[in-house]
C-alpha cells in the first residue's frame, strides 16, 4: 500500500505539472495568435489604403500632394516594422519549440482532442498566420517603394513637360509674330522673290528646335500614358493647343513657301511668264507639266505644239517645194528659218559665251526646257545689246525653242542633249563655215583634240536631224551616218581617231550628208549680190542672188529662180555644164569662162556623159543597210516622212535582192508577194521621183571665191 501511495502521489504531481504547462502554452499561443491576427488585419488595411491612392495625378500639384501623403504612409509603415519583426521572430521561436510534422486530421464528432493533438493544431495555426503576415509585410513594403519611385519619375516628367510647354509657348508666339509680319505674295517685287524664298527656308530651319521640342513633349506625355498617368484636364488642353498652333504654323510656312516658289516660277527671272506676250488674241501660250509650251486657239478651240508664227513659217516653206535640187531647197528653207529666228544676226562668239555662262560645256548634259529658255533669253538679250537693235525677245525665244523642239524633241518630252542644242544654234548662226566646223568638232573631241568614229557619228547624227525635220533626209543619205563616218576616216587611213585638220579636209569636199550647210552659207552670201547680166529665160536684169552661166553656149545667163525651178524658154533647152556664181564676176573670170565655153563647143555629148561632174562628195546610197552603231538621239516625229518611206522601201528591196542572189535575173521564179511588195515600193519611188532630185544639178561648177572654182 505504501508503494501504491507513492506511485499515486507521483502521478498526481506529474499531472499537475502537465496542467501547468498546458495552461502556460495556451496563454502564450493565444497571445501570439492574437498579435499575428492583428498584424494581418493592419497590413490588409494599409494595402487597401495604398490602393486607394491610385491613379497618380496628371499635374505637378496633385503629384506633389500624393507624394507627401505617400511619404507619411511609408513613415507609418516603417514605424510598425519593429513590432511586426518581433512578433514574427516570436512565432519562429514558438514553432521551433513546438514543431509539427503530422498532417492535419479531421476528428469525428464527439471525440475528444488529446493534449498533444491540441498542441500540434495550435502550432499549425501559428505557422499559417506567420506566413500570411510575412507575405503581406513584404508586399506592402515593396509596393511602397515602387509607388515612391513611380511618383518621383512622374513628378520629374511633369516638371519637364511644364517647363517645355512654357518654353515652346514663347517660341511659338515669336514665330507667329514673324508670320504676322509677312507681306502678301502679290505685293512683293519680282526681283525680291528669291530673297523671300531664302528667308522663308531659313525661318523654317530655325524652327527645327521647336519641332524637336514638340516631339519631345509629346513623347513624355505618351510615356506617362503608358505608365497609367494621364495629364490633367488643364495640361491636356494646353498641350493640345500647342500642337494645333504648331500645325497651323507649319502649314502656313509650307503654303507661304509654295506661293513664293510658284510666283518665282511663273513671274521670276527664270519663268516663262514673259513669253506669254509672244502670241496674240485669240491665241494663248500654256505650259505642260514638263514645262513644254503649247498653244491654245480659243476661237477655234484647238491646241497645238507649234507657235502660230511657226505654223505660218512652215506654210511659207512649202512654197519652196518647187525647187528641183534638194541641197538648195533645204538651204533656202533653212535660210528662211534662220532669218525668222533672227539667228542670222547672232555671231558664234556670242553663242560660245552663252554656253559658257549656262555651263553647257558637256555635250552629254541633258537640258530641260527651263535651261533652254534661260540660254535663249541670254542669247537674244546679248544680241540686242551688241547690235543695238530692237529684238522681240519673247517671240524670238519662243520661236527658237519651238524649232529646236521640233528638230530634236518632237515627242515633247522636255529633254534635249546639250550637243543637240548647240548643233541647232551653231548651224544657223552668223559665222564662217570653217569656224562652225572647228567648233562642232571640238564638241566631240577628246583631251588630245582627237575624235573616234563613235563620237563623230554622234555629231553627224545630230546634224542630219536638221534636214530630217524638213523632210529632206533621204537626199542626204538618210538617217544612217555610218557611211559618212567611214568616208571621213578615209582621209586618215588606218587611224582610230582623226584630228580637226582631217575633218576640215573632208568637209571641204562637201560630203553628201553635210552639203546643205555650206550651201546655206552660199545662199546667204548670194542674197545681196547683183550681177550685171540679163536672165536668158525671164529677162530679169540685173540678176539678183545666184547667177548660172552656161559653159556650152555663149551669153547664156540664168537667174536662180529660173534655174532652180527648172524654168526654160519655149523650144530651147539648157545645155550643161553650167557655172554658178554667188559673188560678182571679175574680168578674169569672164575671160576664163569664155575660154571654157569655146573649148566645150568642140566637145560632143558623149564626152559629158562619160565625164559626169558633181558638186558634192557622195558618201551613201539609200540602199545601204542601216547601221546598229548609229547613236540614239532625241525623239523623232511619230510619223515617217516621204523620204524616210522611200529610204525604207529601197533598203527593203536591196535586202530582198541580196537574200535571193539576184532579184532581177530571168532565172528567178516569180513570187506574187515579192513582186507585189516590189511593185508597191517602185510605185512609191516613182510617185515621189520629182522630190528625189539630185543634190546639185549635174555638171554645175561652183565658184567658192572670185579666184577659185571646182567642179
mmCIF file of C-alpha atoms in Angstrom, residues 51 89 115 128 171 179 199 209 227 304 317 353 375 510 522 537 565 592 613 655 679-680 685 710:
data_model
loop_
_atom_site.group_PDB
_atom_site.id
_atom_site.type_symbol
_atom_site.label_atom_id
_atom_site.label_comp_id
_atom_site.label_asym_id
_atom_site.label_seq_id
_atom_site.Cartn_x
_atom_site.Cartn_y
_atom_site.Cartn_z
ATOM 1 C CA UNK A 51 -4.534 51.160 -53.448
ATOM 2 C CA UNK A 89 10.517 36.233 -34.501
ATOM 3 C CA UNK A 115 -3.399 17.378 -25.469
ATOM 4 C CA UNK A 128 -0.127 29.756 -41.156
ATOM 5 C CA UNK A 171 8.921 80.283 -79.188
ATOM 6 C CA UNK A 179 4.366 85.112 -89.695
ATOM 7 C CA UNK A 199 14.334 83.875 -95.884
ATOM 8 C CA UNK A 209 14.336 73.258 -82.344
ATOM 9 C CA UNK A 227 2.589 54.171 -67.076
ATOM 10 C CA UNK A 304 -1.116 72.597 -130.907
ATOM 11 C CA UNK A 317 8.462 76.854 -146.531
ATOM 12 C CA UNK A 353 29.798 82.987 -124.242
ATOM 13 C CA UNK A 375 20.120 80.149 -122.579
ATOM 14 C CA UNK A 510 31.087 68.963 -149.093
ATOM 15 C CA UNK A 522 26.330 80.451 -150.215
ATOM 16 C CA UNK A 537 14.675 82.920 -169.502
ATOM 17 C CA UNK A 565 12.767 75.694 -160.560
ATOM 18 C CA UNK A 592 38.163 82.133 -168.259
ATOM 19 C CA UNK A 613 30.501 66.159 -162.612
ATOM 20 C CA UNK A 655 17.795 43.321 -148.678
ATOM 21 C CA UNK A 679 5.694 46.969 -157.109
ATOM 22 C CA UNK A 680 4.464 48.906 -154.103
ATOM 23 C CA UNK A 685 9.545 55.714 -155.609
ATOM 24 C CA UNK A 710 35.814 73.379 -158.546
#
